Amino acid sequence: QRQMCIRDRSTGADHTVMPMRRVLLLLLLPLAWCNFVGDAADQELVERFNSWIDSNGGDFWSKIRVGVIPGFRLGAVAKTTIQEDDVYLEVPWRRVTSEDPIRQSEVGDAFLGMRSRHGLDVGDSLLLYLLHERFSSGSFWGPYIDILPRAYEIPFYWTQGDLEELEGTGMPEAVSIYLETHRHSFERFSRIVTSEPTLERVAQVWDWDLFMWASSVLDSRTIWINGRKRCFLPMLDMVNNQNHISRVHHTSLDEADQVTQTKAIWKFEAGEQLFENYGSENSHNLLYHGFVLEQNSYDSAKFGLGASSDEPTQALLNALGVPKEHTIRAQQKFGPPVSLMADARIRALEPDQIQSGLRGELRRNYGAKISGPNEQRAVQILSERCEHYRTKQYLSLIHI
């Protein structure tokens, strides 16, 4: 998956590296977020959600509320001034959708049984519980589920023609792998849903589209707390993404008080939209959330030199275990990655040096400069490959 230059949903700025058709395709992304699970106007659903949060103690444990924000569908707005490093969200664990509250719910015993019979992991349990609550009349989680997107416009739902516009970015391949994996998962979940009485209402509407919707909600809205507890954390998942050069979002669980704690990484005034830095690559942001950041300090690009047309050179690359692609990070310091430079230096060896390497007669540290002429040829190889990517319009390599 390679970095793509498209419009940032917060600034509206865009790049011109891509063909116009591809840019227009990606600029349509925010339009798909103007729909909700709940059958009501967006403002009514938001007010209902905020009232639900407040009635469950949100006046005390939340310094943010949800608001309708153009270009973002929804977002989190500061109720009061929030200083950097202030705890702005302190959700009681019983108000978090995780395995613990599921066990304590009215269907806790039923889900424990399903877990035992079908070997469910935490993600499986959360997906099935989400579906159970969506189709349960009077569900406690109804106000939260109602403001979730009814449909997603992310690459997993794009047509093959749309994906072909992103050829060379790694996105079509990532989508193909995801869908193949989920087709197998759909068959497994179909057997579970149609055999469990607790999921009878889900079974009545069960199909591929519903399964993909639940998977997308799970992928885009659950977080891991303390590295071992996966959960839906209502309110926190309404916070939008913004780049921070050195800090990322972090939520922890205070085991003693049984509350989650999330600290602000910026200062926000009352009425301002509050952001977090997801700390994720743009390929991940686009795949699972439907946006990219124009500036992303945690982004990276995959860069490969391709197979060598010289058979002995390729044989040496294989023998030395040189990777086919190298990761270049947005915050890359001190030049290209060591593995990429080693790759180029091997390709820049003289024919007799290649043969010596194949025979094991000469061992070199390709992670360091070998000689002046070799280094010049290696840099030239990198330069030519950068030009190849640039002319193919796969990605912007200006930062490289």
Coordinates of C-alpha atoms in Angstrom, one line a residue:
Q1 CA 0.0 0.0 0.0
R2 CA 1.5 3.2 -1.1
Q3 CA 1.0 6.8 0.0
M4 CA -1.6 8.6 -2.1
C5 CA -2.0 12.3 -2.5
I6 CA -5.7 13.2 -2.3
R7 CA -7.8 15.8 -0.6
D8 CA -7.6 16.2 3.2
R9 CA -11.2 16.3 4.6
S10 CA -10.3 19.0 7.1
T11 CA -8.4 21.5 4.9
G12 CA -9.8 20.8 1.5
A13 CA -6.3 21.0 0.1
D14 CA -5.4 18.5 -2.7
H15 CA -2.4 17.4 -4.8
T16 CA -2.2 17.2 -8.5
V17 CA 0.0 14.1 -8.8
M18 CA -2.9 11.8 -9.8
P19 CA -4.9 11.9 -13.0
M20 CA -8.0 14.0 -12.6
R21 CA -10.4 11.1 -12.8
R22 CA -8.6 9.4 -9.9
V23 CA -8.7 12.6 -7.8
L24 CA -12.4 13.1 -8.5
L25 CA -13.1 9.5 -7.5
L26 CA -11.5 10.0 -4.1
L27 CA -13.0 13.4 -3.5
L28 CA -16.4 11.7 -3.4
L29 CA -15.5 9.8 -0.3
P30 CA -17.2 12.1 2.3
L31 CA -20.5 12.0 0.5
A32 CA -21.1 8.4 1.6
W33 CA -21.1 9.3 5.2
C34 CA -24.3 11.3 5.2
N35 CA -26.5 8.4 6.3
F36 CA -27.2 6.7 9.6
V37 CA -28.6 3.4 10.9
G38 CA -31.3 5.3 12.8
D39 CA -34.3 6.5 10.9
A40 CA -34.3 10.2 11.9
A41 CA -32.6 13.5 11.0
D42 CA -28.9 13.7 11.8
Q43 CA -29.3 16.4 14.4
E44 CA -32.1 14.5 16.2
L45 CA -29.9 11.3 16.3
V46 CA -27.0 13.3 17.7
E47 CA -29.1 15.0 20.4
R48 CA -30.5 11.6 21.3
F49 CA -26.9 10.2 21.6
N50 CA -25.6 13.1 23.7
S51 CA -28.7 12.8 26.0
W52 CA -28.0 9.0 26.3
I53 CA -24.3 9.8 27.3
D54 CA -25.4 12.4 29.8
S55 CA -28.0 10.2 31.4
N56 CA -25.4 7.6 32.0
G57 CA -23.0 9.9 33.8
G58 CA -21.5 11.7 30.8
D59 CA -21.9 15.1 32.5
F60 CA -19.2 13.9 34.9
W61 CA -16.9 11.7 32.8
S62 CA -17.0 13.4 29.3
K63 CA -15.6 16.8 28.4
I64 CA -16.8 16.4 24.8
R65 CA -20.1 16.0 23.0
V66 CA -20.9 14.8 19.5
G67 CA -21.8 17.4 16.8
V68 CA -22.7 17.4 13.1
I69 CA -19.6 18.8 11.4
P70 CA -19.6 19.4 7.6
G71 CA -17.0 17.3 5.8
F72 CA -16.6 14.9 8.7
R73 CA -20.2 13.6 9.1
L74 CA -19.8 13.7 12.9
G75 CA -17.1 14.9 15.3
A76 CA -16.3 15.5 18.9
V77 CA -16.7 19.1 20.3
A78 CA -15.1 20.3 23.5
K79 CA -17.7 21.3 26.2
T80 CA -15.2 23.4 28.0
T81 CA -11.5 24.4 27.7
I82 CA -9.3 21.3 27.6
Q83 CA -5.7 21.7 28.3
E84 CA -3.0 19.5 26.8
D85 CA -2.6 16.3 28.8
D86 CA -6.0 16.8 30.5
V87 CA -8.1 13.7 30.9
Y88 CA -11.1 14.6 28.7
L89 CA -12.8 11.2 28.6
E90 CA -13.1 8.8 31.6
V91 CA -15.7 6.2 30.6
P92 CA -16.9 3.7 33.2
W93 CA -16.0 0.2 32.1
R94 CA -19.6 -1.0 32.4
R95 CA -20.5 1.6 29.7
V96 CA -17.9 0.1 27.2
T97 CA -18.9 -2.6 24.8
S98 CA -16.4 -5.4 25.5
E99 CA -16.4 -9.0 26.6
D100 CA -16.8 -8.1 30.2
P101 CA -20.0 -6.1 29.9
I102 CA -21.3 -8.6 27.4
R103 CA -20.9 -11.4 30.0
Q104 CA -22.9 -9.3 32.5
S105 CA -25.7 -8.5 30.0
E106 CA -29.1 -10.3 29.7
V107 CA -27.6 -12.5 26.9
G108 CA -24.3 -13.1 28.7
D109 CA -24.9 -16.8 29.3
A110 CA -26.0 -17.2 25.7
F111 CA -22.9 -15.6 24.3
L112 CA -20.7 -17.6 26.6
G113 CA -22.3 -20.7 25.2
M114 CA -21.8 -19.5 21.7
R115 CA -18.2 -18.8 22.4
S116 CA -17.7 -22.3 23.7
R117 CA -19.5 -24.0 20.8
H118 CA -18.1 -22.0 18.0
G119 CA -14.6 -21.0 19.3
L120 CA -15.4 -17.3 19.1
D121 CA -12.6 -14.8 19.7
V122 CA -13.2 -11.3 21.1
G123 CA -13.7 -9.8 17.6
D124 CA -16.3 -12.5 16.8
S125 CA -18.2 -11.8 20.0
L126 CA -18.2 -8.1 19.4
L127 CA -19.5 -8.4 15.9
L128 CA -22.3 -10.8 16.8
Y129 CA -23.2 -8.7 19.9
L130 CA -23.3 -5.5 17.7
L131 CA -25.7 -7.3 15.3
H132 CA -27.8 -8.7 18.2
E133 CA -28.3 -5.2 19.7
R134 CA -29.0 -3.5 16.4
F135 CA -32.0 -5.8 15.8
S136 CA -33.2 -5.9 19.5
S137 CA -36.1 -3.6 20.3
G138 CA -35.2 -1.2 23.1
S139 CA -31.5 -2.0 23.2
F140 CA -29.5 0.0 25.7
W141 CA -27.0 0.6 22.9
G142 CA -29.6 1.8 20.5
P143 CA -28.7 5.6 20.6
Y144 CA -25.1 4.6 19.8
I145 CA -25.9 2.2 17.0
D146 CA -28.4 4.7 15.5
I147 CA -25.6 7.2 14.7
L148 CA -23.3 4.7 13.1
P149 CA -23.0 4.9 9.3
R150 CA -25.7 2.8 7.5
A151 CA -23.3 2.2 4.6
Y152 CA -19.6 2.6 4.0
E153 CA -17.8 4.0 0.9
I154 CA -14.4 2.6 1.5
P155 CA -12.3 0.5 -1.0
F156 CA -13.8 -2.8 0.2
Y157 CA -17.1 -1.7 -1.4
W158 CA -15.7 -0.1 -4.6
T159 CA -16.2 -1.6 -8.1
Q160 CA -13.3 -3.3 -9.8
G161 CA -13.2 -0.3 -12.2
D162 CA -12.8 2.1 -9.4
L163 CA -10.0 0.0 -7.9
E164 CA -8.2 -0.2 -11.2
E165 CA -7.8 3.6 -10.9
L166 CA -5.5 2.9 -7.9
E167 CA -3.3 0.4 -9.7
G168 CA 0.2 0.6 -8.4
T169 CA -0.8 1.8 -4.9
G170 CA -1.2 -1.7 -3.5
M171 CA -4.8 -0.9 -2.7
P172 CA -6.4 -3.4 -5.1
E173 CA -4.3 -6.2 -3.8
A174 CA -5.1 -5.3 -0.2
V175 CA -8.8 -5.2 -1.0
S176 CA -8.6 -8.6 -2.8
I177 CA -6.9 -10.3 0.2
Y178 CA -9.4 -8.7 2.7
L179 CA -12.5 -9.8 0.7
E180 CA -11.2 -13.4 0.1
T181 CA -10.6 -13.7 3.9
H182 CA -14.0 -12.3 4.7
R183 CA -15.8 -14.6 2.2
H184 CA -14.6 -17.5 4.3
S185 CA -15.5 -15.7 7.5
F186 CA -19.0 -15.1 6.1
E187 CA -19.6 -18.8 5.6
R188 CA -18.5 -19.5 9.2
F189 CA -20.7 -16.7 10.6
S190 CA -23.6 -17.8 8.5
R191 CA -23.6 -21.2 10.2
I192 CA -23.4 -19.5 13.6
V193 CA -26.2 -17.0 13.0
T194 CA -28.6 -19.5 11.5
S195 CA -28.1 -22.0 14.3
E196 CA -28.3 -19.9 17.4
P197 CA -31.8 -19.0 18.8
T198 CA -30.3 -15.8 20.4
L199 CA -29.5 -14.5 16.9
E200 CA -32.9 -15.3 15.4
R201 CA -33.7 -11.7 14.5
V202 CA -30.3 -11.3 12.9
A203 CA -30.8 -14.5 10.9
Q204 CA -34.0 -13.0 9.4
V205 CA -32.0 -10.2 7.7
W206 CA -28.7 -12.0 7.4
D207 CA -26.7 -11.5 4.2
W208 CA -23.3 -10.6 2.8
D209 CA -24.1 -6.8 3.0
L210 CA -25.0 -7.0 6.7
F211 CA -21.9 -9.0 7.5
M212 CA -19.7 -6.5 5.7
W213 CA -21.4 -3.6 7.5
A214 CA -20.7 -5.2 10.9
S215 CA -17.1 -6.0 9.8
S216 CA -16.6 -2.4 8.8
V217 CA -18.0 -1.0 12.1
L218 CA -15.8 -3.5 14.0
D219 CA -12.6 -2.6 11.9
S220 CA -13.1 1.2 12.1
R221 CA -14.4 1.7 15.7
T222 CA -12.9 -0.8 18.1
I223 CA -9.7 -0.2 20.0
W224 CA -7.4 -2.3 22.1
I225 CA -7.0 -1.0 25.7
N226 CA -4.0 -2.0 27.8
G227 CA -3.0 -4.2 24.8
R228 CA -5.5 -6.9 25.7
K229 CA -9.1 -5.6 25.8
R230 CA -10.8 -4.9 22.5
C231 CA -13.9 -2.8 22.7
F232 CA -16.3 -0.3 21.3
L233 CA -15.9 2.9 23.3
P234 CA -18.9 5.2 22.6
M235 CA -17.9 8.9 22.3
L236 CA -14.2 8.2 21.7
D237 CA -14.9 6.7 18.3
M238 CA -16.5 10.0 17.3
V239 CA -13.2 11.8 17.5
N240 CA -11.7 12.6 14.1
N241 CA -8.1 12.2 13.0
Q242 CA -5.5 14.9 12.7
N243 CA -1.7 14.8 12.3
H244 CA 0.6 15.3 15.3
I245 CA 4.3 15.2 14.7
S246 CA 5.2 13.3 17.8
R247 CA 2.2 12.1 19.8
V248 CA -0.6 9.6 19.1
H249 CA -3.9 8.7 20.8
H250 CA -3.7 6.6 23.9
T251 CA -6.5 5.2 26.1
S252 CA -5.8 3.2 29.2
L253 CA -7.9 1.3 31.7
D254 CA -7.7 2.2 35.4
E255 CA -8.2 -1.3 36.8
A256 CA -8.8 0.0 40.4
D257 CA -11.5 2.5 39.5
Q258 CA -12.7 0.6 36.4
V259 CA -12.7 3.6 34.1
T260 CA -11.0 4.3 30.8
Q261 CA -8.8 7.4 30.6
T262 CA -8.0 9.4 27.5
K263 CA -5.8 12.5 27.6
A264 CA -5.7 15.3 25.1
I265 CA -2.6 15.7 23.0
W266 CA -3.5 19.4 22.2
K267 CA -5.3 22.2 23.9
F268 CA -8.9 22.9 22.8
E269 CA -11.2 25.8 23.6
A270 CA -14.9 25.3 24.4
G271 CA -16.8 24.8 21.1
E272 CA -13.7 23.6 19.1
Q273 CA -13.6 20.3 17.4
L274 CA -11.3 17.9 19.4
F275 CA -9.0 15.7 17.4
E276 CA -6.8 12.7 18.1
N277 CA -3.8 11.4 16.1
Y278 CA -4.6 7.8 15.2
G279 CA -0.9 7.2 14.4
S280 CA -1.9 5.1 11.3
E281 CA -0.6 5.1 7.8
N282 CA -2.7 6.7 5.0
S283 CA -3.2 3.3 3.4
H284 CA -4.9 2.1 6.6
N285 CA -6.9 5.3 6.9
L286 CA -8.3 5.0 3.4
L287 CA -9.0 1.2 3.6
Y288 CA -10.8 1.3 6.9
H289 CA -12.0 4.9 7.4
G290 CA -12.3 6.4 4.0
F291 CA -9.9 9.3 4.2
V292 CA -6.3 10.2 4.1
L293 CA -4.4 13.0 5.8
E294 CA -2.5 15.5 3.6
Q295 CA 0.2 15.6 6.3
N296 CA 0.8 12.4 8.2
S297 CA 3.9 12.0 10.3
Y298 CA 3.2 8.3 10.8
D299 CA 2.8 7.5 7.1
S300 CA 5.0 5.2 5.1
A301 CA 5.4 4.0 1.5
K302 CA 6.5 0.7 0.1
F303 CA 9.4 1.1 -2.4
G304 CA 10.8 -1.7 -4.5
L305 CA 13.5 -1.8 -7.2
G306 CA 11.9 -4.7 -9.1
A307 CA 13.4 -7.9 -10.3
S308 CA 16.8 -7.6 -11.8
S309 CA 17.1 -8.3 -15.5
D310 CA 20.6 -9.7 -14.8
E311 CA 20.2 -13.4 -13.7
P312 CA 23.3 -13.6 -11.5
T313 CA 22.5 -10.3 -9.8
Q314 CA 19.0 -11.6 -9.0
A315 CA 20.4 -14.9 -7.8
L316 CA 22.7 -13.0 -5.3
L317 CA 19.8 -10.8 -4.1
N318 CA 17.8 -14.0 -3.5
A319 CA 20.7 -15.8 -1.8
L320 CA 21.2 -12.8 0.6
G321 CA 17.5 -12.6 1.4
V322 CA 17.1 -9.0 0.2
P323 CA 13.4 -8.0 0.5
K324 CA 11.4 -7.2 -2.6
E325 CA 10.1 -4.0 -1.1
H326 CA 11.4 -1.6 1.5
T327 CA 9.4 0.6 3.9
I328 CA 10.1 4.4 3.7
R329 CA 8.6 6.3 6.6
A330 CA 7.4 9.9 6.6
Q331 CA 9.8 10.6 9.5
Q332 CA 12.7 8.8 7.8
K333 CA 16.0 10.3 9.0
F334 CA 19.5 10.0 7.6
G335 CA 18.6 9.1 4.0
P336 CA 17.0 6.0 2.6
P337 CA 16.5 2.8 4.7
V338 CA 19.6 0.7 5.2
S339 CA 17.9 -2.3 3.4
L340 CA 17.1 -0.2 0.3
M341 CA 20.6 1.1 0.0
A342 CA 22.0 -2.4 0.5
D343 CA 19.7 -3.6 -2.3
A344 CA 20.9 -0.8 -4.6
R345 CA 24.6 -1.5 -3.8
I346 CA 24.3 -5.1 -4.6
R347 CA 22.7 -4.3 -8.0
A348 CA 25.6 -1.8 -8.6
L349 CA 28.3 -4.4 -8.1
E350 CA 30.6 -5.3 -11.1
P351 CA 30.0 -8.7 -12.8
D352 CA 33.1 -10.3 -11.2
Q353 CA 32.0 -9.0 -7.8
I354 CA 28.6 -10.6 -8.3
Q355 CA 30.2 -14.0 -9.2
S356 CA 32.5 -13.7 -6.1
G357 CA 29.5 -13.1 -4.0
L358 CA 27.6 -16.1 -5.4
R359 CA 30.6 -18.4 -4.8
G360 CA 30.9 -17.1 -1.2
E361 CA 34.5 -15.9 -1.8
L362 CA 33.8 -12.4 -0.7
R363 CA 31.5 -11.3 2.2
R364 CA 30.6 -7.6 2.3
N365 CA 28.6 -5.3 4.6
Y366 CA 26.1 -4.0 2.0
G367 CA 24.5 -1.8 4.6
A368 CA 27.6 0.5 4.4
K369 CA 29.3 2.2 1.6
I370 CA 31.5 -0.1 -0.5
S371 CA 33.3 2.3 -2.7
G372 CA 32.8 5.7 -4.4
P373 CA 32.0 4.3 -7.8
N374 CA 29.6 1.7 -6.4
E375 CA 27.8 4.3 -4.3
Q376 CA 27.4 6.5 -7.3
R377 CA 25.8 3.7 -9.3
A378 CA 23.6 2.7 -6.4
V379 CA 22.3 6.2 -6.1
Q380 CA 21.7 6.3 -9.8
I381 CA 19.7 3.1 -9.6
L382 CA 17.5 4.7 -6.9
S383 CA 17.1 7.9 -8.9
E384 CA 15.9 6.0 -11.9
R385 CA 13.4 4.0 -9.9
C386 CA 12.0 7.1 -8.3
E387 CA 11.6 8.5 -11.8
H388 CA 9.8 5.3 -12.8
Y389 CA 7.3 5.7 -9.9
R390 CA 6.8 9.4 -10.6
T391 CA 6.1 8.9 -14.3
K392 CA 3.7 6.1 -13.5
Q393 CA 2.0 8.4 -11.0
Y394 CA 2.0 5.7 -8.3
L395 CA 3.0 8.1 -5.5
S396 CA 4.7 11.4 -4.8
L397 CA 8.4 10.8 -4.0
I398 CA 9.2 14.4 -3.3
H399 CA 10.0 13.7 0.3
I400 CA 12.3 10.9 -0.6

